[in-house]
CSV table of C-alpha atoms in Angstrom, one decimal:
chain,number,residue,atom,x,y,z
A,1,MET,CA,185.7,179.8,17.3
A,2,GLN,CA,182.8,182.0,16.4
A,3,CYS,CA,181.2,182.1,19.9
A,4,LYS,CA,181.8,180.6,23.3
A,5,ASN,CA,180.1,177.3,23.8
A,6,ASN,CA,180.5,173.9,25.4
A,7,ILE,CA,182.2,172.5,22.3
A,8,ASN,CA,185.2,174.8,22.4
A,9,ILE,CA,185.3,174.8,26.2
A,10,ILE,CA,185.8,171.0,26.1
A,11,LYS,CA,188.3,171.3,23.2
A,12,LYS,CA,190.4,173.7,25.3
A,13,GLU,CA,190.3,171.5,28.3
A,14,LEU,CA,191.5,168.5,26.2
A,15,LEU,CA,194.4,170.6,24.8
A,16,LYS,CA,195.3,172.1,28.2
A,17,LEU,CA,195.6,168.7,29.9
A,18,ILE,CA,197.8,167.3,27.1
A,19,ILE,CA,200.0,170.3,27.1
A,20,LYS,CA,200.3,170.4,30.9
A,21,PHE,CA,201.2,166.8,31.3
A,22,PHE,CA,203.6,166.8,28.3
A,23,MET,CA,205.4,169.9,29.5
A,24,ASN,CA,205.7,168.4,33.0
A,25,GLY,CA,207.1,165.2,31.4
A,26,ASP,CA,204.4,162.8,32.6
A,27,LEU,CA,201.9,162.5,29.8
A,28,ASP,CA,203.2,159.1,28.9
A,29,SER,CA,202.5,157.7,32.4
A,30,LYS,CA,199.1,159.5,32.7
A,31,PHE,CA,197.7,159.0,29.2
A,32,ASP,CA,195.2,156.3,30.3
A,33,ASN,CA,192.0,156.2,32.4
A,34,PHE,CA,193.6,158.6,34.9
A,35,PHE,CA,193.8,161.2,32.1
A,36,LEU,CA,190.1,160.7,31.3
A,37,GLU,CA,189.1,160.9,34.9
A,38,GLU,CA,191.1,164.1,35.4
A,39,LEU,CA,189.5,165.5,32.2
A,40,LYS,CA,186.0,164.4,33.3
A,41,PHE,CA,186.6,166.0,36.7
A,42,ASN,CA,187.8,169.3,35.2
A,43,LEU,CA,184.8,169.5,32.8
A,44,GLU,CA,182.1,168.6,35.3
A,45,LYS,CA,183.3,171.1,37.9
A,46,LYS,CA,183.0,173.9,35.5
A,47,GLU,CA,179.7,175.7,36.4
A,48,ASN,CA,179.2,177.0,32.9
A,49,LEU,CA,179.0,173.5,31.4
A,50,ASN,CA,176.0,172.4,33.4
A,51,PHE,CA,176.1,168.7,32.4
A,52,LYS,CA,177.5,165.4,33.6
A,53,LEU,CA,179.5,163.3,31.2
A,54,SER,CA,177.8,160.0,30.2
A,55,ASP,CA,179.6,156.9,29.0
A,56,LYS,CA,179.0,158.0,25.4
A,57,ASP,CA,180.4,161.4,26.2
A,58,VAL,CA,183.6,159.8,27.5
A,59,LEU,CA,183.9,157.7,24.4
A,60,VAL,CA,183.5,160.8,22.2
A,61,LEU,CA,186.3,162.4,24.3
A,62,LYS,CA,188.6,159.5,23.5
A,63,HIS,CA,187.9,160.1,19.8
A,64,LYS,CA,188.5,163.8,20.2
A,65,LEU,CA,191.8,163.0,21.8
A,66,LEU,CA,192.7,161.2,18.5
A,67,SER,CA,192.2,164.4,16.6
A,68,ILE,CA,194.5,166.3,18.9
A,69,LEU,CA,197.1,163.6,18.5
A,70,GLY,CA,196.7,164.1,14.7
A,71,LEU,CA,195.3,160.7,14.1
A,72,ASP,CA,192.2,159.3,12.2
A,73,ILE,CA,189.3,160.2,14.4
A,74,ASN,CA,187.1,157.3,13.4
A,75,LYS,CA,189.6,154.6,14.4
A,76,ASN,CA,188.2,151.6,16.3
A,77,LEU,CA,189.4,152.2,19.9
A,78,ASP,CA,190.7,148.7,20.3
A,79,LYS,CA,193.9,149.4,22.2
A,80,PRO,CA,195.0,151.5,25.2
A,81,LEU,CA,195.2,155.2,24.8
A,82,LYS,CA,198.9,155.2,25.5
A,83,GLU,CA,199.5,153.2,22.2
A,84,TYR,CA,197.8,155.9,20.2
A,85,LEU,CA,200.0,158.5,21.9
A,86,ASN,CA,203.0,156.4,20.8
A,87,ASP,CA,201.7,156.3,17.3
A,88,ALA,CA,201.5,160.1,17.2
A,89,LEU,CA,205.0,160.5,18.8
A,90,SER,CA,206.6,158.1,16.3
A,91,ARG,CA,205.1,159.4,13.1
A,92,GLN,CA,207.5,161.0,10.6
A,93,GLU,CA,205.2,163.0,8.5
A,94,ILE,CA,201.8,164.7,8.6
A,95,THR,CA,199.0,163.5,6.3
A,96,ASN,CA,196.4,165.5,4.5
A,97,ASN,CA,192.6,165.7,5.2
A,98,PHE,CA,192.8,168.0,8.2
A,99,LEU,CA,189.0,168.0,8.7
A,100,ASP,CA,186.8,165.0,9.2
A,101,VAL,CA,183.4,164.0,10.7
A,102,LEU,CA,183.3,161.9,13.8
A,103,ASP,CA,180.5,159.4,13.1
A,104,ILE,CA,179.5,158.8,16.7
A,105,SER,CA,179.0,162.5,17.3
A,106,CYS,CA,177.1,163.3,14.2
A,107,ALA,CA,173.4,163.7,15.1
A,108,SER,CA,172.3,162.7,11.6
A,109,CYS,CA,170.3,166.0,11.3
A,110,GLU,CA,167.2,165.7,9.1
A,111,GLU,CA,167.3,167.2,5.7
A,112,SER,CA,167.3,171.0,5.4
A,113,LYS,CA,163.7,172.2,4.9
A,114,TYR,CA,161.1,174.9,5.3
A,115,PHE,CA,158.3,174.2,7.6
A,116,VAL,CA,155.2,175.9,9.1
A,117,THR,CA,155.3,176.5,12.8
A,118,SER,CA,152.4,176.8,15.3
A,119,SER,CA,152.6,180.6,14.8
A,120,CYS,CA,150.6,180.2,11.6
A,121,MET,CA,147.4,182.3,12.0
A,122,GLY,CA,145.6,180.9,9.1
A,123,CYS,CA,145.2,184.4,7.7
A,124,THR,CA,142.9,185.4,5.0
A,125,ALA,CA,145.6,186.7,2.7
A,126,LYS,CA,147.5,183.4,2.5
A,127,PRO,CA,150.5,185.0,0.7
A,128,CYS,CA,152.5,181.8,1.3
A,129,GLU,CA,150.1,179.7,-0.8
A,130,LYS,CA,149.6,182.4,-3.5
A,131,ASN,CA,153.3,183.1,-4.0
A,132,CYS,CA,154.7,179.5,-4.0
A,133,PRO,CA,155.9,179.0,-7.6
A,134,PHE,CA,155.4,175.2,-7.4
A,135,GLY,CA,152.1,174.8,-5.5
A,136,ALA,CA,153.8,173.2,-2.6
A,137,ILE,CA,151.6,174.9,0.0
A,138,SER,CA,148.0,173.9,0.8
A,139,ILE,CA,145.6,174.9,3.5
A,140,ILE,CA,144.5,172.1,5.9
A,141,ASN,CA,142.3,172.9,8.8
A,142,GLU,CA,142.9,176.6,8.1
A,143,LYS,CA,146.6,176.2,8.5
A,144,SER,CA,149.3,176.2,5.9
A,145,VAL,CA,151.1,172.9,5.2
A,146,ILE,CA,154.2,172.4,3.0
A,147,ASP,CA,154.4,169.4,0.7
A,148,GLU,CA,158.1,168.5,0.9
A,149,LYS,CA,158.0,166.5,-2.3
A,150,LYS,CA,157.0,169.7,-4.3
A,151,CYS,CA,159.0,172.2,-2.3
A,152,ILE,CA,162.3,173.3,-4.0
A,153,LYS,CA,163.4,175.4,-0.9
A,154,CYS,CA,163.2,178.7,-2.7
A,155,GLY,CA,162.2,180.4,0.5
A,156,MET,CA,159.5,182.6,-1.0
A,157,CYS,CA,156.9,181.4,1.6
A,158,GLU,CA,159.2,182.5,4.4
A,159,LYS,CA,159.8,185.9,2.8
A,160,VAL,CA,156.1,186.7,2.4
A,161,CYS,CA,154.7,185.4,5.7
A,162,PRO,CA,153.7,188.4,7.8
A,163,TYR,CA,153.9,186.4,11.0
A,164,HIS,CA,157.3,184.8,10.4
A,165,ALA,CA,155.5,181.6,10.9
A,166,ILE,CA,157.5,179.7,8.2
A,167,ILE,CA,161.1,179.0,9.1
A,168,TYR,CA,164.1,177.3,7.5
A,169,LYS,CA,165.6,174.5,9.4
A,170,PRO,CA,169.0,173.6,7.9
A,171,ARG,CA,171.7,171.0,8.4
A,172,PRO,CA,174.2,173.5,9.9
A,173,CYS,CA,177.3,172.1,8.3
A,174,GLU,CA,175.7,171.9,4.8
A,175,GLU,CA,174.3,175.4,5.1
A,176,VAL,CA,177.6,177.0,5.8
A,177,CYS,CA,179.8,175.0,3.4
A,178,PRO,CA,180.3,177.4,0.5
A,179,VAL,CA,181.4,174.7,-2.0
A,180,ASN,CA,178.9,171.9,-1.2
A,181,ALA,CA,181.6,169.6,0.0
A,182,ILE,CA,179.5,168.0,2.7
A,183,TYR,CA,177.0,165.3,2.0
A,184,ARG,CA,174.9,162.7,3.8
A,185,ASP,CA,176.2,159.1,3.6
A,186,GLU,CA,173.0,157.0,3.3
A,187,LYS,CA,174.8,153.9,4.5
A,188,THR,CA,176.0,155.4,7.8
A,189,LYS,CA,173.3,158.1,8.0
A,190,THR,CA,176.0,160.6,9.0
A,191,GLN,CA,177.6,163.6,7.2
A,192,LYS,CA,180.8,163.2,5.2
A,193,ILE,CA,183.3,165.6,3.8
A,194,GLN,CA,184.1,165.2,0.1
A,195,GLN,CA,187.8,165.9,0.4
A,196,ASP,CA,188.4,166.7,-3.3
A,197,LYS,CA,185.9,169.5,-2.9
A,198,CYS,CA,186.8,170.7,0.6
A,199,ILE,CA,188.7,174.0,0.9
A,200,SER,CA,189.6,173.6,4.6
A,201,CYS,CA,187.8,176.9,5.5
A,202,GLY,CA,186.6,175.4,8.8
A,203,LYS,CA,183.1,176.9,8.6
A,204,CYS,CA,181.5,173.5,9.1
A,205,MET,CA,183.6,172.8,12.2
A,206,ASN,CA,182.2,175.9,13.9
A,207,ALA,CA,178.7,175.4,12.7
A,208,CYS,CA,178.2,171.9,14.0
A,209,PRO,CA,176.4,172.2,17.4
A,210,PHE,CA,177.4,168.6,18.3
A,211,GLY,CA,181.2,169.1,17.8
A,212,ALA,CA,181.2,166.3,15.3
A,213,ILE,CA,183.6,167.9,12.8
A,214,LEU,CA,187.1,167.9,14.1
A,215,GLU,CA,190.5,169.2,12.9
A,216,LYS,CA,193.7,167.1,12.8
A,217,SER,CA,196.2,168.8,15.1
A,218,GLU,CA,200.0,169.1,14.9
A,219,ILE,CA,200.4,170.0,18.6
A,220,ILE,CA,202.0,166.7,19.6
A,221,ASP,CA,204.6,167.1,16.9
A,222,VAL,CA,205.5,170.6,18.1
A,223,LEU,CA,205.4,169.6,21.8
A,224,LYS,CA,207.9,166.7,21.1
A,225,LEU,CA,210.3,169.1,19.4
A,226,LEU,CA,209.9,171.8,22.1
A,227,LYS,CA,211.2,169.2,24.6
A,228,ASP,CA,214.1,168.2,22.4
A,229,LYS,CA,217.1,170.4,23.5
A,230,ASN,CA,218.8,169.7,20.1
A,231,LYS,CA,216.0,171.4,18.1
A,232,LYS,CA,215.4,175.1,17.6
A,233,LEU,CA,211.9,176.1,16.8
A,234,VAL,CA,210.9,179.5,15.4
A,235,ALA,CA,207.3,180.7,16.1
A,236,MET,CA,205.9,182.8,13.3
A,237,LEU,CA,202.9,184.8,14.5
A,238,ALA,CA,200.2,185.7,12.0
A,239,PRO,CA,199.3,189.5,11.8
A,240,SER,CA,195.8,188.6,13.1
A,241,ILE,CA,197.2,187.7,16.5
A,242,LEU,CA,197.1,191.4,17.4
A,243,GLY,CA,193.4,191.2,18.0
A,244,GLN,CA,193.3,187.9,19.9
A,245,PHE,CA,194.7,188.3,23.4
A,246,SER,CA,194.0,192.0,24.3
A,247,CYS,CA,197.7,192.5,24.7
A,248,GLU,CA,200.6,194.0,22.8
A,249,THR,CA,202.4,191.8,20.2
A,250,GLU,CA,205.7,192.1,22.1
A,251,LYS,CA,204.1,190.6,25.3
A,252,ILE,CA,202.4,187.8,23.3
A,253,ALA,CA,205.8,187.0,21.6
A,254,SER,CA,207.5,187.0,25.0
A,255,ALA,CA,204.9,184.5,26.3
A,256,VAL,CA,205.4,182.3,23.2
A,257,LYS,CA,209.2,182.4,23.6
A,258,SER,CA,208.8,181.2,27.2
A,259,LEU,CA,207.2,178.0,26.0
A,260,GLY,CA,210.5,176.9,24.6
A,261,PHE,CA,210.7,178.5,21.2
A,262,TYR,CA,214.2,179.6,20.1
A,263,LYS,CA,212.9,182.7,18.4
A,264,VAL,CA,209.7,184.5,17.5
A,265,GLU,CA,209.0,186.2,14.2
A,266,GLU,CA,206.1,188.4,13.0
A,267,VAL,CA,204.6,187.1,9.8
A,268,ALA,CA,203.7,190.8,9.1
A,269,TYR,CA,207.4,191.1,7.9
A,270,GLY,CA,206.5,188.5,5.3
A,271,ALA,CA,203.3,190.4,4.5
A,272,ASP,CA,205.5,193.5,3.7
A,273,LEU,CA,207.4,191.4,1.2
A,274,THR,CA,204.2,190.1,-0.3
A,275,THR,CA,202.9,193.6,-0.7
A,276,GLU,CA,206.1,194.8,-2.4
A,277,ASN,CA,206.1,191.8,-4.8
A,278,GLU,CA,202.4,191.7,-5.4
A,279,ALA,CA,202.4,195.4,-6.3
A,280,LYS,CA,205.1,194.8,-8.9
A,281,GLU,CA,203.2,191.8,-10.3
A,282,PHE,CA,200.0,193.9,-10.6
A,283,LEU,CA,201.9,196.7,-12.4
A,284,LYS,CA,203.4,194.3,-14.8
A,285,LYS,CA,200.0,192.8,-15.6
A,286,MET,CA,198.6,196.3,-16.2
A,287,GLU,CA,201.5,197.2,-18.5
A,288,GLU,CA,200.8,193.9,-20.5
A,289,LYS,CA,197.1,194.8,-20.7
A,290,ASP,CA,196.2,191.8,-18.6
A,291,CYS,CA,193.8,193.9,-16.5
A,292,PHE,CA,192.6,191.5,-13.8
A,293,MET,CA,194.4,190.1,-10.7
A,294,THR,CA,193.2,188.7,-7.4
A,295,SER,CA,195.0,188.4,-4.1
A,296,SER,CA,196.5,185.0,-3.1
A,297,CYS,CA,197.3,185.2,0.6
A,298,CYS,CA,194.1,183.4,1.6
A,299,PRO,CA,194.7,179.6,1.1
A,300,ALA,CA,191.0,178.7,1.3
A,301,TYR,CA,190.3,181.0,-1.6
A,302,VAL,CA,193.2,179.6,-3.6
A,303,GLU,CA,191.7,176.1,-3.0
A,304,ILE,CA,188.4,177.5,-4.3
A,305,ALA,CA,190.1,178.6,-7.5
A,306,LYS,CA,191.9,175.3,-8.0
A,307,LYS,CA,188.9,173.0,-7.2
A,308,HIS,CA,185.8,175.0,-8.2
A,309,ILE,CA,186.6,178.0,-10.3
A,310,PRO,CA,189.5,177.1,-12.6
A,311,GLU,CA,188.6,179.9,-14.9
A,312,ILE,CA,189.8,182.4,-12.3
A,313,LEU,CA,193.0,180.6,-11.5
A,314,GLU,CA,195.1,182.5,-14.0
A,315,ALA,CA,194.2,185.8,-12.4
A,316,VAL,CA,195.3,184.6,-8.9
A,317,SER,CA,198.5,186.4,-7.9
A,318,LYS,CA,201.6,184.2,-8.2
A,319,THR,CA,203.3,186.1,-5.4
A,320,PRO,CA,204.1,183.9,-2.3
A,321,THR,CA,202.0,184.4,0.8
A,322,PRO,CA,203.3,186.1,4.0
A,323,MET,CA,203.8,182.7,5.6
A,324,ASN,CA,205.8,181.5,2.6
A,325,PHE,CA,208.1,184.6,2.7
A,326,ILE,CA,208.8,184.6,6.4
A,327,SER,CA,209.5,180.9,6.4
A,328,LYS,CA,211.9,181.2,3.5
A,329,VAL,CA,213.7,184.1,5.2
A,330,VAL,CA,214.1,182.1,8.4
A,331,LYS,CA,215.4,179.0,6.6
A,332,GLU,CA,217.8,181.0,4.4
A,333,GLU,CA,219.4,182.3,7.6
A,334,ASP,CA,219.7,178.9,9.2
A,335,SER,CA,218.3,175.8,7.5
A,336,SER,CA,218.4,173.8,10.7
A,337,LEU,CA,215.6,175.9,12.3
A,338,ILE,CA,212.1,174.5,12.5
A,339,THR,CA,209.4,176.9,11.5
A,340,VAL,CA,206.0,176.9,13.2
A,341,PHE,CA,203.3,179.2,11.8
A,342,ILE,CA,200.7,180.2,14.4
A,343,GLY,CA,197.4,181.6,13.1
A,344,PRO,CA,193.6,181.3,13.1
A,345,CYS,CA,193.4,179.3,9.9
A,346,LEU,CA,193.0,175.6,9.1
A,347,ALA,CA,193.7,176.0,5.4
A,348,LYS,CA,197.2,177.1,6.3
A,349,LYS,CA,197.9,173.5,7.2
A,350,VAL,CA,197.1,172.5,3.6
A,351,GLU,CA,199.3,175.3,2.4
A,352,ALA,CA,202.2,174.3,4.7
A,353,LEU,CA,202.2,170.8,3.2
A,354,ARG,CA,203.2,172.3,-0.1
A,355,ASP,CA,205.7,174.8,1.4
A,356,LYS,CA,209.1,173.2,2.0
A,357,ASN,CA,210.0,176.0,4.3
A,358,THR,CA,207.0,175.8,6.7
A,359,ASP,CA,207.3,172.8,9.0
A,360,TYR,CA,204.2,173.0,11.3
A,361,VAL,CA,201.1,175.0,11.9
A,362,LEU,CA,199.4,175.7,15.2
A,363,THR,CA,196.2,177.6,15.7
A,364,PHE,CA,195.3,180.5,18.1
A,365,GLU,CA,193.1,178.1,20.0
A,366,GLU,CA,196.0,175.8,20.6
A,367,LEU,CA,198.2,178.8,21.6
A,368,ASP,CA,195.5,180.0,24.0
A,369,ALA,CA,195.5,176.5,25.5
A,370,PHE,CA,199.3,176.7,25.9
A,371,PHE,CA,199.0,180.0,27.8
A,372,SER,CA,196.3,178.6,30.1
A,373,ALA,CA,198.1,175.3,30.7
A,374,MET,CA,201.3,177.1,31.7
A,375,ASN,CA,199.4,179.8,33.7
A,376,LEU,CA,201.0,182.6,31.8
A,377,ASP,CA,199.9,186.2,32.6
A,378,LEU,CA,200.4,187.9,29.3
A,379,LYS,CA,199.9,191.4,30.5
A,380,ASN,CA,202.8,191.0,32.9
A,381,MET,CA,205.2,189.5,30.4
A,382,PRO,CA,208.3,191.6,29.4
A,383,ASN,CA,208.4,193.0,25.9
A,384,TYR,CA,210.0,190.8,23.3
A,385,GLU,CA,212.5,192.5,21.0
A,386,PHE,CA,211.7,191.7,17.4
A,387,THR,CA,214.7,191.9,15.1
A,388,ARG,CA,212.9,192.9,11.9
A,389,PRO,CA,211.1,196.1,11.1
A,390,VAL,CA,207.4,195.8,10.2
A,391,ASN,CA,205.2,198.3,8.4
A,392,LYS,CA,201.6,199.2,9.1
A,393,GLY,CA,200.6,197.6,5.9
A,394,GLY,CA,202.0,194.2,6.9
A,395,ARG,CA,200.2,194.2,10.2
A,396,GLY,CA,197.0,195.1,8.4
A,397,TYR,CA,196.9,191.8,6.5
A,398,GLY,CA,194.9,190.4,9.5
A,399,THR,CA,191.7,192.3,8.5
A,400,SER,CA,189.5,192.5,5.4
A,401,CYS,CA,190.9,195.0,2.8
A,402,GLY,CA,194.3,195.0,4.6
A,403,VAL,CA,196.0,193.6,1.5
A,404,THR,CA,194.4,196.1,-0.7
A,405,SER,CA,195.3,199.0,1.5
A,406,ALA,CA,199.0,197.9,1.7
A,407,ILE,CA,199.2,197.5,-2.1
A,408,LEU,CA,197.5,200.8,-2.8
A,409,LYS,CA,200.3,202.6,-0.9
A,410,ASP,CA,202.9,201.0,-3.3
A,411,MET,CA,200.9,201.9,-6.4
A,412,ARG,CA,202.2,204.3,-9.0
A,413,LYS,CA,200.1,207.4,-9.5
A,414,ASP,CA,199.7,206.8,-13.2
A,415,ILE,CA,198.0,203.4,-12.7
A,416,LYS,CA,194.3,203.3,-12.2
A,417,PHE,CA,193.6,201.0,-9.2
A,418,ASP,CA,190.0,199.8,-9.6
A,419,ASN,CA,189.7,197.5,-6.7
A,420,LYS,CA,186.9,195.4,-5.1
A,421,PHE,CA,186.8,192.9,-2.3
A,422,ILE,CA,185.0,189.8,-1.1
A,423,ASN,CA,184.8,189.8,2.7
A,424,GLY,CA,183.9,186.2,3.6
A,425,ILE,CA,183.1,183.2,1.3
A,426,ASP,CA,179.6,181.8,1.2
A,427,LYS,CA,177.4,180.3,-1.5
A,428,LYS,CA,176.5,183.8,-2.7
A,429,SER,CA,180.1,185.0,-3.0
A,430,ILE,CA,181.0,181.9,-4.9
A,431,LYS,CA,178.6,183.1,-7.5
A,432,LEU,CA,180.2,186.5,-7.4
A,433,LEU,CA,183.6,185.0,-7.9
A,434,LYS,CA,182.3,183.2,-11.0
A,435,MET,CA,181.0,186.5,-12.3
A,436,TYR,CA,184.4,188.2,-11.8
A,437,ALA,CA,186.1,185.2,-13.5
A,438,THR,CA,183.9,185.7,-16.6
A,439,LYS,CA,184.2,189.5,-16.5
A,440,LYS,CA,180.5,190.0,-15.9
A,441,ILE,CA,181.7,192.1,-12.9
A,442,LYS,CA,184.8,194.1,-13.7
A,443,CYS,CA,187.7,195.5,-11.7
A,444,ASN,CA,191.4,195.2,-12.0
A,445,PHE,CA,192.2,194.0,-8.4
A,446,LEU,CA,190.1,191.7,-6.3
A,447,GLU,CA,190.9,190.9,-2.7
A,448,VAL,CA,189.3,187.7,-1.4
A,449,MET,CA,189.1,186.6,2.2
A,450,ALA,CA,187.4,183.4,3.1
A,451,CYS,CA,186.6,184.5,6.6
A,452,SER,CA,184.3,187.5,7.4
A,453,GLY,CA,186.3,190.3,8.8
A,454,GLY,CA,189.5,188.8,7.4
A,455,CYS,CA,191.8,186.5,9.2
A,456,VAL,CA,190.7,187.8,12.6
A,457,GLY,CA,187.4,185.9,11.8
A,458,GLY,CA,189.2,182.6,11.2
A,459,PRO,CA,187.8,179.3,12.4
A,460,CYS,CA,190.4,178.9,15.1
A,461,ALA,CA,190.5,182.5,16.3
A,462,VAL,CA,189.8,183.1,20.0
A,463,GLY,CA,188.7,186.7,19.9
A,464,LYS,CA,185.4,188.2,18.8
A,465,VAL,CA,185.7,189.6,15.3
A,466,GLU,CA,184.5,193.2,16.0
A,467,LYS,CA,186.7,193.5,19.1
A,468,ALA,CA,189.7,191.9,17.3
A,469,VAL,CA,189.4,194.4,14.4
A,470,GLU,CA,189.3,197.3,16.8
A,471,ILE,CA,192.4,196.1,18.8
A,472,LEU,CA,194.3,195.3,15.6
A,473,LYS,CA,193.7,198.7,14.1
A,474,LYS,CA,195.1,200.4,17.2
A,475,GLU,CA,198.2,198.1,17.1
A,476,ILE,CA,198.7,198.8,13.4
A,477,GLU,CA,199.3,202.5,14.2
A,478,LYS,CA,202.3,201.5,16.4
A,479,ALA,CA,204.1,199.7,13.6
């Protein structure tokens, strides 16, 4: 969540109702038209929504329920909702492709383009016309006009217009996708995600103003296990949780424990193990004169290396991520425990599929919905007693440069640590990564975070990045 809007308000209400009814034991009996009417009532009574739900809106809500159930969102809704719930409850495994476009919600935005607004003054200088390298601008009735067939979208006209009369109108999802994984399907006239290119960064999901890009949730799987008295679930809280709920980690953990989890762990403990091992790996590389390594804890970045910049893959650290480490520690102590990573990241779901020790992934948005559905007052929760010590460095993994700072403290004095970082992946930083890969830009350690600000800026975070960083830094000092 990058900003509060109707899309995430609706999403939270959907999650809250499913959690509330499931935890009360009556979701199965109410998951029909009653559920939709209750949802519709809850949404329409919210003053900050300011709209009434049409028949199409209700249909869209049904499809969004499918995403929360972890099912294909573009299914033909040809059977009662309850049967889809049963499909979700009976599945044995989670499938890939965690992001998809809901066709009926996609607005089929017109192609990204530059155009001249009514603010054009028909000035004498005409810098837009004179500076266009392809002659795409002509003057008609003393106003500038762009010939879209000639325009290559270089943006020069926008830069030189003194009145800011020329603007760029993008397809939001295409604009933010750093790897060009989104394209327009000319048959359906809707956007599609090319899964073999997608890195699951979630930027498109937050950018779409129609809420047409949805994530596949694992919340039903976790709810089912929480209600099973024979199962013991361990919640593993990502370091970035410190900046999400304006509350101490111990109180957040206590609230999580009250939901039915057997135990709560800080992934920051796993981050400390990552730091220790990654520092050793870096030193070994330097001793072997292999003078370039990048971080590996951001799964979206690792996907970039695998799918788009294979020439940098060899430089990516082979050290397991904090999630990998803490999951392994938990499983080694008791293999019957079920591990649930809780963080702001969609790409962690992809990582978890490849990690035999991480069973499920929930997001901070889903955890926030849990807290609201169960009416938990976090600030009045007792302090949870963690059993593992955590260093400041481990907790710092939630912010940009946190990995670098932690490793630097473990560095030998005789090793030159020439580090750089990429704080947020976009089309420009993809070009930068390619330059690092070909050694056109040099350093010996590169930290890469797909989200601006670090994990606290993840697509499923619930706090504002600047405030989250401020809170997290204060909490780090307590470690």
